[in-house]
PDB file of C-alpha atoms in Angstrom:
ATOM      1  CA  UNK A   1      65.474  60.870-107.421  1.00  0.00           C
ATOM      2  CA  UNK A   2      67.766  58.829-105.801  1.00  0.00           C
ATOM      3  CA  UNK A   3      71.246  60.632-106.921  1.00  0.00           C
ATOM      4  CA  UNK A   4      69.235  64.714-106.146  1.00  0.00           C
ATOM      5  CA  UNK A   5      68.402  63.573-102.518  1.00  0.00           C
ATOM      6  CA  UNK A   6      72.073  61.802-101.019  1.00  0.00           C
ATOM      7  CA  UNK A   7      73.732  65.754-101.150  1.00  0.00           C
ATOM      8  CA  UNK A   8      70.446  67.113 -99.376  1.00  0.00           C
ATOM      9  CA  UNK A   9      71.232  63.929 -96.699  1.00  0.00           C
ATOM     10  CA  UNK A  10      74.705  64.120 -96.692  1.00  0.00           C
ATOM     11  CA  UNK A  11      74.871  68.025 -96.299  1.00  0.00           C
ATOM     12  CA  UNK A  12      71.757  67.394 -93.751  1.00  0.00           C
ATOM     13  CA  UNK A  13      73.866  65.010 -91.461  1.00  0.00           C
ATOM     14  CA  UNK A  14      76.961  66.674 -91.603  1.00  0.00           C
ATOM     15  CA  UNK A  15      74.843  70.063 -90.084  1.00  0.00           C
ATOM     16  CA  UNK A  16      73.984  68.133 -88.069  1.00  0.00           C
ATOM     17  CA  UNK A  17      77.374  67.099 -86.756  1.00  0.00           C
ATOM     18  CA  UNK A  18      78.436  70.498 -86.079  1.00  0.00           C
ATOM     19  CA  UNK A  19      74.877  71.588 -84.556  1.00  0.00           C
ATOM     20  CA  UNK A  20      75.876  68.716 -81.410  1.00  0.00           C
ATOM     21  CA  UNK A  21      80.129  70.305 -81.483  1.00  0.00           C
ATOM     22  CA  UNK A  22      78.724  73.978 -81.796  1.00  0.00           C
ATOM     23  CA  UNK A  23      76.616  72.776 -78.866  1.00  0.00           C
ATOM     24  CA  UNK A  24      78.798  70.666 -76.596  1.00  0.00           C
ATOM     25  CA  UNK A  25      81.453  74.349 -77.761  1.00  0.00           C
ATOM     26  CA  UNK A  26      78.880  76.095 -76.472  1.00  0.00           C
ATOM     27  CA  UNK A  27      77.522  74.408 -73.093  1.00  0.00           C
ATOM     28  CA  UNK A  28      81.928  74.761 -72.278  1.00  0.00           C
ATOM     29  CA  UNK A  29      81.473  78.122 -73.158  1.00  0.00           C
ATOM     30  CA  UNK A  30      78.526  78.614 -70.400  1.00  0.00           C
ATOM     31  CA  UNK A  31      80.490  77.038 -67.901  1.00  0.00           C
ATOM     32  CA  UNK A  32      83.306  79.305 -67.866  1.00  0.00           C
ATOM     33  CA  UNK A  33      81.649  82.566 -67.927  1.00  0.00           C
ATOM     34  CA  UNK A  34      79.235  80.325 -65.176  1.00  0.00           C
ATOM     35  CA  UNK A  35      82.500  80.426 -62.978  1.00  0.00           C
ATOM     36  CA  UNK A  36      83.357  83.932 -64.032  1.00  0.00           C
ATOM     37  CA  UNK A  37      80.502  85.168 -62.154  1.00  0.00           C
ATOM     38  CA  UNK A  38      81.146  83.834 -59.458  1.00  0.00           C
ATOM     39  CA  UNK A  39      84.557  85.138 -58.989  1.00  0.00           C
ATOM     40  CA  UNK A  40      82.855  88.171 -59.781  1.00  0.00           C
ATOM     41  CA  UNK A  41      80.747  88.135 -57.773  1.00  0.00           C
ATOM     42  CA  UNK A  42      83.561  87.539 -55.425  1.00  0.00           C
ATOM     43  CA  UNK A  43      85.778  90.370 -55.962  1.00  0.00           C
ATOM     44  CA  UNK A  44      82.829  93.176 -56.134  1.00  0.00           C
ATOM     45  CA  UNK A  45      82.648  91.575 -52.630  1.00  0.00           C
ATOM     46  CA  UNK A  46      85.991  92.194 -51.543  1.00  0.00           C
ATOM     47  CA  UNK A  47      86.169  95.645 -52.706  1.00  0.00           C
ATOM     48  CA  UNK A  48      82.901  97.202 -51.441  1.00  0.00           C
ATOM     49  CA  UNK A  49      84.127  95.295 -48.025  1.00  0.00           C
ATOM     50  CA  UNK A  50      87.864  96.942 -47.912  1.00  0.00           C
ATOM     51  CA  UNK A  51      85.942 100.425 -48.999  1.00  0.00           C
ATOM     52  CA  UNK A  52      83.832 100.292 -46.553  1.00  0.00           C
ATOM     53  CA  UNK A  53      86.911  98.977 -43.957  1.00  0.00           C
ATOM     54  CA  UNK A  54      88.944 102.392 -45.384  1.00  0.00           C
ATOM     55  CA  UNK A  55      85.982 105.051 -44.923  1.00  0.00           C
ATOM     56  CA  UNK A  56      86.001 103.939 -41.681  1.00  0.00           C
ATOM     57  CA  UNK A  57      89.445 104.513 -40.837  1.00  0.00           C
ATOM     58  CA  UNK A  58      89.002 107.646 -42.746  1.00  0.00           C
ATOM     59  CA  UNK A  59      86.585 108.936 -40.346  1.00  0.00           C
ATOM     60  CA  UNK A  60      88.138 106.950 -37.024  1.00  0.00           C
ATOM     61  CA  UNK A  61      91.217 109.517 -37.625  1.00  0.00           C
ATOM     62  CA  UNK A  62      89.223 112.228 -38.676  1.00  0.00           C
ATOM     63  CA  UNK A  63      87.189 112.054 -35.537  1.00  0.00           C
ATOM     64  CA  UNK A  64      90.509 111.278 -32.953  1.00  0.00           C
ATOM     65  CA  UNK A  65      92.400 114.620 -34.893  1.00  0.00           C
ATOM     66  CA  UNK A  66      89.373 116.632 -32.945  1.00  0.00           C
TER      67      UNK A  66
END
């Protein structure tokens, strides 16, 4: 009976070690995604601000022509 349990315990230990490594990797991936999310938000804000500025400039130019 002991011989039959040994492979099961070994497999269980390997699985637990694998799960720990995956948890570390997933935490690192999540940190990268969070950083990218912040950068994307800043880029979106810059694009929106630039769009508003361009529209305001176009309106000003067309109002000045008339």
